[in-house]
Short mmCIF file of C-alpha atoms in Angstrom, two decimals:
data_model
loop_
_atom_site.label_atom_id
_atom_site.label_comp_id
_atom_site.label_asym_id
_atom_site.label_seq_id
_atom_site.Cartn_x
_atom_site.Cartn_y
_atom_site.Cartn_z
CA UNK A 133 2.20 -75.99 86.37
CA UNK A 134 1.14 -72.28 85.22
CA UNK A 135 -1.72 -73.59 84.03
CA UNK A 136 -2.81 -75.39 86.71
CA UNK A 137 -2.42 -72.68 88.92
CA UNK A 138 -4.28 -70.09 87.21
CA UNK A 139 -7.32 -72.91 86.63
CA UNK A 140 -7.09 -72.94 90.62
CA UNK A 141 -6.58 -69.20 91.43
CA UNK A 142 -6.90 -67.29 88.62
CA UNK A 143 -8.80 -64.25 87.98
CA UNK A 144 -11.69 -66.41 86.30
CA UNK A 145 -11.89 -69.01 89.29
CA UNK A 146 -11.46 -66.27 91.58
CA UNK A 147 -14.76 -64.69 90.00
CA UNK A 148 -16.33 -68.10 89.73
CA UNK A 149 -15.28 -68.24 93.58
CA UNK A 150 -17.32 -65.00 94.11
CA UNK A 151 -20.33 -66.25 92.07
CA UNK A 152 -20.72 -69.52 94.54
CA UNK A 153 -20.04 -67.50 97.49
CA UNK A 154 -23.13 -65.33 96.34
CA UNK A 155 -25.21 -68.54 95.86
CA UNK A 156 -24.58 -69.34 99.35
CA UNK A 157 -25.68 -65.94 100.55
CA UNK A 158 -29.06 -65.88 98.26
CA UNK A 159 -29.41 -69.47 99.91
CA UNK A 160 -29.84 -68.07 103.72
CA UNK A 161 -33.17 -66.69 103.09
CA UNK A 162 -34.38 -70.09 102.38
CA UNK A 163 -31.96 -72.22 105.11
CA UNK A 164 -33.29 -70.20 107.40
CA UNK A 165 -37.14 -70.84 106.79
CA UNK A 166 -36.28 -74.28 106.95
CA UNK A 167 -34.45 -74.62 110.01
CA UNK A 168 -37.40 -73.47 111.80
CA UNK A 169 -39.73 -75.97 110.19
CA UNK A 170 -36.98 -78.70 111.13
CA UNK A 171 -36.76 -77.62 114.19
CA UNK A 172 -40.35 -77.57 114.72
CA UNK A 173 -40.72 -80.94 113.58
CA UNK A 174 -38.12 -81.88 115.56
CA UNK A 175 -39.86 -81.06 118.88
CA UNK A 176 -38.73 -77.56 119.04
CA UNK A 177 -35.03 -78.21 118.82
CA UNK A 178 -32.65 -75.74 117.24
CA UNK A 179 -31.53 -76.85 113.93
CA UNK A 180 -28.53 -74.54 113.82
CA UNK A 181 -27.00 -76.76 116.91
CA UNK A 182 -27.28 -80.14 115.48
CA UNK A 183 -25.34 -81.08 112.35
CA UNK A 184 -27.89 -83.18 111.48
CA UNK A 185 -30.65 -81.22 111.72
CA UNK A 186 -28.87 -78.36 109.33
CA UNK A 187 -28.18 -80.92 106.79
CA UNK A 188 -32.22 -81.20 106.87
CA UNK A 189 -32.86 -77.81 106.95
CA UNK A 190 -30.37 -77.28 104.05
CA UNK A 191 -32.12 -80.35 102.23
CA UNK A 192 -35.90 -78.69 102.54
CA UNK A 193 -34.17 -75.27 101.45
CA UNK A 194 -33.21 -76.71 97.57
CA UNK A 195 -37.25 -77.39 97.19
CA UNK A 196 -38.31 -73.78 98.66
CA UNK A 197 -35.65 -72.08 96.17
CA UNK A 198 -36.75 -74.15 93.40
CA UNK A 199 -39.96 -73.07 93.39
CA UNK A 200 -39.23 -69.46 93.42
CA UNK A 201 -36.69 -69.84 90.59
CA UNK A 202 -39.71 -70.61 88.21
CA UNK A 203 -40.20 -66.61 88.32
CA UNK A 204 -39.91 -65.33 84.93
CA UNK A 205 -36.86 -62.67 86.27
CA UNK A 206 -34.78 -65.41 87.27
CA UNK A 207 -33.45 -66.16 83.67
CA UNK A 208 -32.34 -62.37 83.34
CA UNK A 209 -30.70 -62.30 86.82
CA UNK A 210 -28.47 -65.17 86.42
CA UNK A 211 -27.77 -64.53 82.89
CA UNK A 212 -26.39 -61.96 83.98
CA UNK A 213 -24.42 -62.93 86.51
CA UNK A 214 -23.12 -65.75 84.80
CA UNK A 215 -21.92 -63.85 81.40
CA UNK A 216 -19.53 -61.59 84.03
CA UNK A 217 -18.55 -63.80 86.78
CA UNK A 218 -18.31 -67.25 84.67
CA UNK A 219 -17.05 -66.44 81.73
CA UNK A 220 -19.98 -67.88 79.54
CA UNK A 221 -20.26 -66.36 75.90
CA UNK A 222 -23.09 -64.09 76.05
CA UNK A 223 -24.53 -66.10 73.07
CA UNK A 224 -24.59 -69.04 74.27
CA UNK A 225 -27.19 -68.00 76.82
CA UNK A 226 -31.14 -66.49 76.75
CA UNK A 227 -31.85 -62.71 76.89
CA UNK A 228 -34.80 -61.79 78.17
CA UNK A 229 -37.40 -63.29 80.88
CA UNK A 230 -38.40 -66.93 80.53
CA UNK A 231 -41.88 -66.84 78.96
CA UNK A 232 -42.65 -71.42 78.19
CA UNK A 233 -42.76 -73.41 81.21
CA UNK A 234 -39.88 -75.48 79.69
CA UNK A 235 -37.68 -72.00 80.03
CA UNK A 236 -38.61 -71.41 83.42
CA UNK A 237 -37.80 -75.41 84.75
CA UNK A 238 -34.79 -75.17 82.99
CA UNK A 239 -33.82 -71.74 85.37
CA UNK A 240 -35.25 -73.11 88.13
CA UNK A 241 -32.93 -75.99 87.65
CA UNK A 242 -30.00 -73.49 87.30
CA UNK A 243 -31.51 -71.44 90.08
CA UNK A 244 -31.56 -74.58 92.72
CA UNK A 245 -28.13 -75.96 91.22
CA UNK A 246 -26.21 -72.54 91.99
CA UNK A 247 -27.83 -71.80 95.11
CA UNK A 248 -27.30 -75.37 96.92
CA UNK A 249 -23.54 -75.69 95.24
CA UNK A 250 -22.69 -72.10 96.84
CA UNK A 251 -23.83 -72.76 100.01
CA UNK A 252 -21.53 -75.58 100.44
CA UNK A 253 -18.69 -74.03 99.22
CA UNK A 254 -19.67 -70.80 101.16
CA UNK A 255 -19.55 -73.24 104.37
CA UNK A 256 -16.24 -75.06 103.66
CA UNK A 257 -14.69 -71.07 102.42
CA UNK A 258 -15.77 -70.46 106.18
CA UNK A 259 -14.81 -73.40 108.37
CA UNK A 260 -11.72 -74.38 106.43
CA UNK A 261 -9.08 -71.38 106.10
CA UNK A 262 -9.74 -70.57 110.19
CA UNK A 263 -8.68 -74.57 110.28
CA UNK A 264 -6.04 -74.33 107.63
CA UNK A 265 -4.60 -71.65 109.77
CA UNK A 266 -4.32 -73.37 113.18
CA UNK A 267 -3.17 -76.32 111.81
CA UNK A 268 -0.31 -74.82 110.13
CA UNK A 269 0.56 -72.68 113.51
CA UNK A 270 0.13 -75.76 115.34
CA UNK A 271 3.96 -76.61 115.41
CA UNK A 272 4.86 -72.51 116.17
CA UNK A 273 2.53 -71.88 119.03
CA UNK A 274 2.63 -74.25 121.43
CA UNK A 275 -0.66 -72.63 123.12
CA UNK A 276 -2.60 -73.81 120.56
CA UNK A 277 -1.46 -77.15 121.45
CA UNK A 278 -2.83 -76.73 124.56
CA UNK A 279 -5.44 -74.67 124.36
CA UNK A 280 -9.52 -75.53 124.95
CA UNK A 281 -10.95 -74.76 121.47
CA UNK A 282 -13.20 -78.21 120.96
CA UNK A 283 -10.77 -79.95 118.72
CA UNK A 284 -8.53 -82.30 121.01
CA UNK A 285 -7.86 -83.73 117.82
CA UNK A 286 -5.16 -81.16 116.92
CA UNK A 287 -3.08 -81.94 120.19
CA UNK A 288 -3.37 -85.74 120.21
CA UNK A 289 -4.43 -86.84 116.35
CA UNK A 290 -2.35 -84.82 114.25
CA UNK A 291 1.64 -84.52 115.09
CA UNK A 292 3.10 -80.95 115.24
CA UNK A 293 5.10 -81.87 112.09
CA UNK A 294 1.85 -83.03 110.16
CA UNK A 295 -0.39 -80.29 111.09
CA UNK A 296 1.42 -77.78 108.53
CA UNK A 297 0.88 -80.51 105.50
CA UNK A 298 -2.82 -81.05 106.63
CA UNK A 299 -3.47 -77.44 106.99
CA UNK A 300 -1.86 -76.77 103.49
CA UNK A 301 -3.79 -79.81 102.40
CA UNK A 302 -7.36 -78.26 103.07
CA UNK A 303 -6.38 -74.97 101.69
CA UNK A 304 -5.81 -76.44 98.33
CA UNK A 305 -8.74 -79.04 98.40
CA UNK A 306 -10.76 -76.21 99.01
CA UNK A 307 -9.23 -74.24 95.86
CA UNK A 308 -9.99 -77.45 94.06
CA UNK A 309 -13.76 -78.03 95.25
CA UNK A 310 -14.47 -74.03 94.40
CA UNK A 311 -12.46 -74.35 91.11
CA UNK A 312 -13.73 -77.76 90.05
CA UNK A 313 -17.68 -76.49 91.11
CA UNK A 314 -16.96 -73.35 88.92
CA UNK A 315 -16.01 -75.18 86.27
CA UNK A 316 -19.24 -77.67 85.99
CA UNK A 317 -21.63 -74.57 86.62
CA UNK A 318 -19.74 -72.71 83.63
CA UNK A 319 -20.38 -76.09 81.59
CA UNK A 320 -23.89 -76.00 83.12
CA UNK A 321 -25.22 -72.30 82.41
CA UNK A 322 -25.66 -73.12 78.51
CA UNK A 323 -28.04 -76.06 78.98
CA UNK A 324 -29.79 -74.78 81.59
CA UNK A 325 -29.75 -71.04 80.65
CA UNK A 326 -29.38 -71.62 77.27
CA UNK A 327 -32.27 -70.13 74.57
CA UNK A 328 -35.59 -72.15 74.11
CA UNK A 329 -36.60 -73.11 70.84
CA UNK A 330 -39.08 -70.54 71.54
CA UNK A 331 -36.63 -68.29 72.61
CA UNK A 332 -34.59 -69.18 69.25
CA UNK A 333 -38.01 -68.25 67.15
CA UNK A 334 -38.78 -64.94 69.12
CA UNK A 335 -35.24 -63.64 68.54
CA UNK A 336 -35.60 -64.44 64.78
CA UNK A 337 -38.68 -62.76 64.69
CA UNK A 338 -37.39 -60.07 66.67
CA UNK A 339 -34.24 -60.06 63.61
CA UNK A 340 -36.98 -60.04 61.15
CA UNK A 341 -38.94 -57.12 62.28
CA UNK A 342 -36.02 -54.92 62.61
CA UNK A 343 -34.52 -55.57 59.37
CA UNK A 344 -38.29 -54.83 58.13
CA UNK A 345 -38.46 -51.39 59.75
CA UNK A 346 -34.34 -50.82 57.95
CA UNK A 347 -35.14 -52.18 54.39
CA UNK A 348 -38.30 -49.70 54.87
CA UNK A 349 -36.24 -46.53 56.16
CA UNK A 350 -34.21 -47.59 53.01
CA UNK A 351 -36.72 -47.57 50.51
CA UNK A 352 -38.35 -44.37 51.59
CA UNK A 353 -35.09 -42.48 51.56
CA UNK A 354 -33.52 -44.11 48.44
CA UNK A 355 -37.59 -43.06 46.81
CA UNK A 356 -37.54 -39.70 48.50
CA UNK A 357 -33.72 -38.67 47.98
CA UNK A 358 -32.61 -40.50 45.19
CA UNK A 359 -35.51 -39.62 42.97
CA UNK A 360 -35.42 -35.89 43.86
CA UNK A 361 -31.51 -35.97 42.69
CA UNK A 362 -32.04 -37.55 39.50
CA UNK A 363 -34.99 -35.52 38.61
CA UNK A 364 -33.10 -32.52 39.63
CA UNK A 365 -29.81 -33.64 37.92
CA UNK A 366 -32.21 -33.93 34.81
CA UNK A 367 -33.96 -29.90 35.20
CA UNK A 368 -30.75 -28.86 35.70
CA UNK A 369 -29.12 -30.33 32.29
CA UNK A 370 -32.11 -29.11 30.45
CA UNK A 371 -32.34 -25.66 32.03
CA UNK A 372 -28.72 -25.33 30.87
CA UNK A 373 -29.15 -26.90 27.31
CA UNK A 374 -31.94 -24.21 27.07
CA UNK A 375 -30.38 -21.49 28.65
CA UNK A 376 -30.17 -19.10 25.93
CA UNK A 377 -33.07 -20.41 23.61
CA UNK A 378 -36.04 -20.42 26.01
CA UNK A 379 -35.58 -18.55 28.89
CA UNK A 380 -39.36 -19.52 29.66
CA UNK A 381 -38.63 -22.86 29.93
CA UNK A 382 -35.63 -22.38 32.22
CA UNK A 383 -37.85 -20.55 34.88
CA UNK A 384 -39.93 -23.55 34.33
CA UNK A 385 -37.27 -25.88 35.17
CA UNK A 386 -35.93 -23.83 38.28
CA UNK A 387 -39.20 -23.42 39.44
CA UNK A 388 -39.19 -27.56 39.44
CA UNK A 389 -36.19 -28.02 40.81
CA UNK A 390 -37.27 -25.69 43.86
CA UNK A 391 -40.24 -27.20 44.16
CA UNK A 392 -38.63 -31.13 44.08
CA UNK A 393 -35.91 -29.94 46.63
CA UNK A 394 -39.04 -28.55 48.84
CA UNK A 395 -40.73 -31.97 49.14
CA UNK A 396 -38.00 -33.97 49.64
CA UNK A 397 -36.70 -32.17 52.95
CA UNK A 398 -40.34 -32.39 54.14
CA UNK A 399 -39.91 -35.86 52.80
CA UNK A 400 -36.56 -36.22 54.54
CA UNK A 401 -37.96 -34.60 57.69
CA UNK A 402 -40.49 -37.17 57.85
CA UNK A 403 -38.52 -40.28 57.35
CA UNK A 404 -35.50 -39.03 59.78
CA UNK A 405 -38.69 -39.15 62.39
CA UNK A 406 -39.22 -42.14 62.25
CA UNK A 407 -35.32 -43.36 62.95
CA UNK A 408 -36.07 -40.79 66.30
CA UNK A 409 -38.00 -42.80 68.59
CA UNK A 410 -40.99 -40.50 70.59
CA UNK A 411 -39.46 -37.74 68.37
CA UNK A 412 -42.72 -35.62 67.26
CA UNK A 413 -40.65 -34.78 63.96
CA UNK A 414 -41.41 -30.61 63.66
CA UNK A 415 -41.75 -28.43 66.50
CA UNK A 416 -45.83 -27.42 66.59
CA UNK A 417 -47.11 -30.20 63.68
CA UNK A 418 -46.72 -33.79 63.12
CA UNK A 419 -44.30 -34.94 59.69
CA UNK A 420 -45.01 -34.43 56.16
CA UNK A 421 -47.51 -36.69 55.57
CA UNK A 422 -46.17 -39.04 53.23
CA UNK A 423 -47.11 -38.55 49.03
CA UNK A 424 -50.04 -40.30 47.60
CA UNK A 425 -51.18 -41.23 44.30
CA UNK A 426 -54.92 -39.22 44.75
CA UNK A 427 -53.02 -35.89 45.82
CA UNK A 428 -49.49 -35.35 44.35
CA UNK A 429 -49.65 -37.49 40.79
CA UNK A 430 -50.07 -34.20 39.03
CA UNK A 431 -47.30 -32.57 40.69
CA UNK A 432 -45.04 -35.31 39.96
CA UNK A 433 -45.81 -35.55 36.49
CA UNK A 434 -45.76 -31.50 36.44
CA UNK A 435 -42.12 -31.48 37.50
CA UNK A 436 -40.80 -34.61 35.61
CA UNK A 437 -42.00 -32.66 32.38
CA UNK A 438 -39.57 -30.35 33.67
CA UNK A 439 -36.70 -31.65 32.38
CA UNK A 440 -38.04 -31.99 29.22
CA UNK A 441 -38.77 -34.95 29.11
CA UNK A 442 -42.94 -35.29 27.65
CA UNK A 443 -45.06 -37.71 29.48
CA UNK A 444 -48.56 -39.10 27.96
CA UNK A 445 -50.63 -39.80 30.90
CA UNK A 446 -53.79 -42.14 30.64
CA UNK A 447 -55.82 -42.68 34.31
CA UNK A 448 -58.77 -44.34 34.89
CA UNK A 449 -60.03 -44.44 38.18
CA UNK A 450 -63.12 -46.94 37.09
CA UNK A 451 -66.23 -46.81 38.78
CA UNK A 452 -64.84 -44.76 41.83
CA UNK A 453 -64.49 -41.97 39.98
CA UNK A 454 -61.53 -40.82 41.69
CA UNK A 455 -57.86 -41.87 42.79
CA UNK A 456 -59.17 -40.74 46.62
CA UNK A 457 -61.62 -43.60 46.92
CA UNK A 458 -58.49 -45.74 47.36
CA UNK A 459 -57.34 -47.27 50.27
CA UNK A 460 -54.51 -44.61 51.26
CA UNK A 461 -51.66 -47.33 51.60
CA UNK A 462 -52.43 -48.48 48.11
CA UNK A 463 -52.21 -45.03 46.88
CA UNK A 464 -48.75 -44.40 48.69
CA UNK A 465 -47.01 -47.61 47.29
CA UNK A 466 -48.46 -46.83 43.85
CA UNK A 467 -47.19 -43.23 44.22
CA UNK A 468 -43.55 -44.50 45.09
CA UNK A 469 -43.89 -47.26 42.21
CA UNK A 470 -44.90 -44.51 39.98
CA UNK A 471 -42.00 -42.53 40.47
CA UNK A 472 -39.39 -44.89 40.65
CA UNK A 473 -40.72 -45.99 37.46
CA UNK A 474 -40.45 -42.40 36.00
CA UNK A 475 -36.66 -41.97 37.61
CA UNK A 476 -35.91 -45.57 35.39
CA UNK A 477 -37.38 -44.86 32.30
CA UNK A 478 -35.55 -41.73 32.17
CA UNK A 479 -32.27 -42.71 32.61
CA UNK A 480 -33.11 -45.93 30.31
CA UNK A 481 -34.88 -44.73 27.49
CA UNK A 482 -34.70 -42.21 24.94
CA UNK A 483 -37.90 -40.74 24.75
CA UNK A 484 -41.64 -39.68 25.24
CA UNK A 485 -42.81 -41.61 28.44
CA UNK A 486 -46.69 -43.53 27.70
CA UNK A 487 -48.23 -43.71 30.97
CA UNK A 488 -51.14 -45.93 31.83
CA UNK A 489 -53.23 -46.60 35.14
CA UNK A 490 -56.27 -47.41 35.73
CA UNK A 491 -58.80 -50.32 38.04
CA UNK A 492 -59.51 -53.13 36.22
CA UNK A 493 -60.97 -56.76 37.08
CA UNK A 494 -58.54 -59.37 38.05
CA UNK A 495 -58.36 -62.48 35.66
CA UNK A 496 -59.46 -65.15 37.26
CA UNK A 497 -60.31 -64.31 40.76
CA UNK A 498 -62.65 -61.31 40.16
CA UNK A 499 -60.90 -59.12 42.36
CA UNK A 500 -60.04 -55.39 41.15
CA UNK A 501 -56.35 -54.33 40.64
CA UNK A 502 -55.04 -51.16 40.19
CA UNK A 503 -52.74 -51.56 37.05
CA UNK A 504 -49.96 -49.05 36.51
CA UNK A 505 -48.09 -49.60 32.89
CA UNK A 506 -45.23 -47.69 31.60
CA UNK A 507 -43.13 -47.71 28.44
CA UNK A 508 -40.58 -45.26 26.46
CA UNK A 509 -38.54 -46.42 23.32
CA UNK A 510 -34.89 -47.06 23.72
CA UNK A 511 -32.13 -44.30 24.06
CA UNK A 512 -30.09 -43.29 20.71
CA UNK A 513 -26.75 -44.07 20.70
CA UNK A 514 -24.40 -42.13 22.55
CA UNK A 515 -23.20 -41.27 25.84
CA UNK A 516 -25.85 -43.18 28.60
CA UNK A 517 -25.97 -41.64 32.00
CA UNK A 518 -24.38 -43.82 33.87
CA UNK A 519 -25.94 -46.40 36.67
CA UNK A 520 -25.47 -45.50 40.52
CA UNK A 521 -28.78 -47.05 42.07
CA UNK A 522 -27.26 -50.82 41.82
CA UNK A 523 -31.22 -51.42 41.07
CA UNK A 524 -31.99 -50.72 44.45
CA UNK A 525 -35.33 -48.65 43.89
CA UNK A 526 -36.81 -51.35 41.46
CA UNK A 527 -36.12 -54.18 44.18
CA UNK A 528 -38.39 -51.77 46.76
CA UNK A 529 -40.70 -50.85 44.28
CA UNK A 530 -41.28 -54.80 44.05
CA UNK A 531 -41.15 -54.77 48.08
CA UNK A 532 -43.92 -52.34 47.99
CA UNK A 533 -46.04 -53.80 45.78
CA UNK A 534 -45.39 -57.56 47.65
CA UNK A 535 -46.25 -56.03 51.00
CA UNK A 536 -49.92 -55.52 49.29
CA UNK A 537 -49.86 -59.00 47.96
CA UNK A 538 -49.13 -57.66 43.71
CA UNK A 539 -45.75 -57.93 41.90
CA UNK A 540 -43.67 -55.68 39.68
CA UNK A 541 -41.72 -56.49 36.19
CA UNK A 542 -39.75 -53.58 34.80
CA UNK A 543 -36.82 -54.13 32.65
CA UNK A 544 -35.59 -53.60 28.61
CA UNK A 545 -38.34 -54.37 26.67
CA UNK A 546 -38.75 -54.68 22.95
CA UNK A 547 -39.74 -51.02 22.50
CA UNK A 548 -37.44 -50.12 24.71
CA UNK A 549 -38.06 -49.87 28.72
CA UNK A 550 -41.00 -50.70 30.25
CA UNK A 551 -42.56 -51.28 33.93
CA UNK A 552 -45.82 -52.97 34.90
CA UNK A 553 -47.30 -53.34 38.83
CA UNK A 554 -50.21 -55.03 39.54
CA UNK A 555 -51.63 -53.84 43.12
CA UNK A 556 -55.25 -55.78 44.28
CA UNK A 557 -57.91 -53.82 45.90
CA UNK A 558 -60.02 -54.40 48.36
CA UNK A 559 -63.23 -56.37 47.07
CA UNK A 560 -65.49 -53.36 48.38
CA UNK A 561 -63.72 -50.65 46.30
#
């Protein structure tokens, strides 16, 4: 009995209620267009007097409204209204305007199916309580009994004992149209209001670009920060082993790690713009711009060395002549693949660091490739530092390099650790 109740006049039909009633009222625009071409069919008669001749003005109103519920900003509208007045799951309906054609029949549908089913229970929540009510006083006043009001019928159809139980009759058929027309338009709203295929793909592709632009914010801070603590952890443990042997050296490594902390808060700075939408990064100048392979490889190398660690470095630009002739995305990645590999090889091998890049033909297809090799031989036994990346910068390193259409190995290796990218150039290089 509870139950039933709140189905009828709960605070969900009651909004469902509301959302016909508005129906009805975006309806009257429409009616009201078409009662004057009724009534100007009908010789100049005025539809709002005739029963019949509303009926046909409220029939040609369903086609006007469905044509102006093909409007893209009808989707967003109802959507809306539906999600807080009909209780709908949010994702079980469309965000956004309806772009296809097949989008914007299905809202016009909707549009036309809410608009004519509130109007008639807009009309009945009009006529029928004022009704409801006289019937129900019938018995109490006896003027109404005899009064002139157009409906004879009260007096001489209905007996004062009756009256109440019709009266109370319409009251709750009209709680059970309005409940029961809430109901089918909640069942409705998914079909009709429901995501497209299209609608499906966009948000997927919508899903795909944003978790692009995160796994890229990750990769630059995990190359930018993570790097910079490593290669300071490693100054710092050499500056102290050498502390008292070769004070020259420990400048050298402090001198490093300022340096390394430097780049990576203008290297910070320039990623944390990017997360800060219209955000022009630095007051009076634009961000760091971002390290490349032509115009920081020395420094990197420079300050790697720094924690004592020697490095044999072999480049060969080929017929360039020079690491600027590449295309400046190329250089980036092969910057960040560069020193990711350096961060790995240190904390997996053991020693010296052979370094290797240079152009060279691709086999097979012609194309030139930009080959970066690197190998050290395996730690001594003993303490390892241990892992904390979870081999998160070698799986961007290999994002990198697939954005540009190469590939990545690094792992153990027979002489120890080693890491090879392969990164194709453009044919005019």
């Amino acid at each position: 009995m509870r139950e039933g109740l709140g189905w009828l006049l709960g605070a969900r039909a009651r909004l469902r209620w509301v959302h016909q009633i508005l129906g009805g009222a975006l309806l009257m625009p429409y009616f009201l267009l078409a009662t004057v071409g009724v009534g100007m069919a009908a010789g100049g008669a005025n539809a709002l007097s005739s029963l019949p001749l509303s009926l046909a003005a409220y029939a040609a109103a369903l086609p006007l409204a469905a044509v102006t519920g093909v409007y893209g900003l009808v989707r967003p509208l109802s959507v809306t209204a539906v999600r807080v007045m009909c209780g709908v799951p949010g994702e079980r309906l469309a965000e956004g305007p309806a772009r296809s054609w097949a989008a914007r029949g299905r809202a016009s549908a909707w549009w036309t199916l809410h608009l004519g089913v509130g109007a008639l229970v807009s009309g009945m929540t009009l006529a029928v309580p004022p009704m409801a009510v006289v019937l129900i006083a019938l018995p109490f006043v006896s003027g109404l009994r005899e009064a002139r009001l157009g409906l004879g019928w009260f007096s001489t159809g209905v007996g004062p004992y009756t009256a109440p139980l019709l009266g109370t009759g319409l009251l709750a058929a009209l709680a059970l149209c309005a409940a029961g027309a809430g109901a089918l338009l909640a069942r409705l709203a998914p079909v009709l209001l429901g995501p497209t295929a299209a609608d499906r793909i966009a948000a997927a592709e919508e899903r795909a670009a944003d978790l692009a632009v995160r796994n890229r914010l990750a990769r630059e801070l995990h190359d930018a920060v993570g790097h910079a603590l490593s290669a300071v952890t490693l100054q710092a443990a050499a500056a102290r082993r050498m502390l008292e042997r070769d004070p020259g050296f420990v400048r050298e490594a402090l001198t490093a790690i300022e340096d390394t902390t430097r780049r990576t808060v203008g290297e910070l700075d320039a990623v944390l713009g990017l997360l800060r939408e219209g955000d022009p990064a630095r007051p009076g100048g634009a961000t760091a711009p971002a390290p490349t392979l032509a115009a920081d490889l020395d420094g990197l190398l420079s300050r790697t060395r720094a924690s004592g660690t020697a490095i044999t470095a072999h480049q060969d630009p080929g017929p360039a002549g020079h690491w600027a002739r590449l295309p400046e995305i190329t250089s980036r990645e092969a910057y960040r693949i560069v020193q990711e590999g350096l961060s790995n090889a240190l904390r997996h091998g053991g020693g010296p660091v052979d370094l290797r890049i240079h152009v060279r033909a691709g086999r097979g297809t012609g194309q030139r490739q930009l080959e970066i090799a690197m190998t050290n031989p395996p730690a001594p036994p003993g303490p390892r530092e241990p892992r904390t990346t979870g081999g998160r910068g070698l799986r961007g390193a290999a994002e990198r390099a697939a954005l540009l259409g190469g590939a990545v190995e690094a792992g153990p290796h027979e002489d120890g650790w080693r890491l090879r990218a392969v990164l194709p150039l453009a044919a005019d290089r």
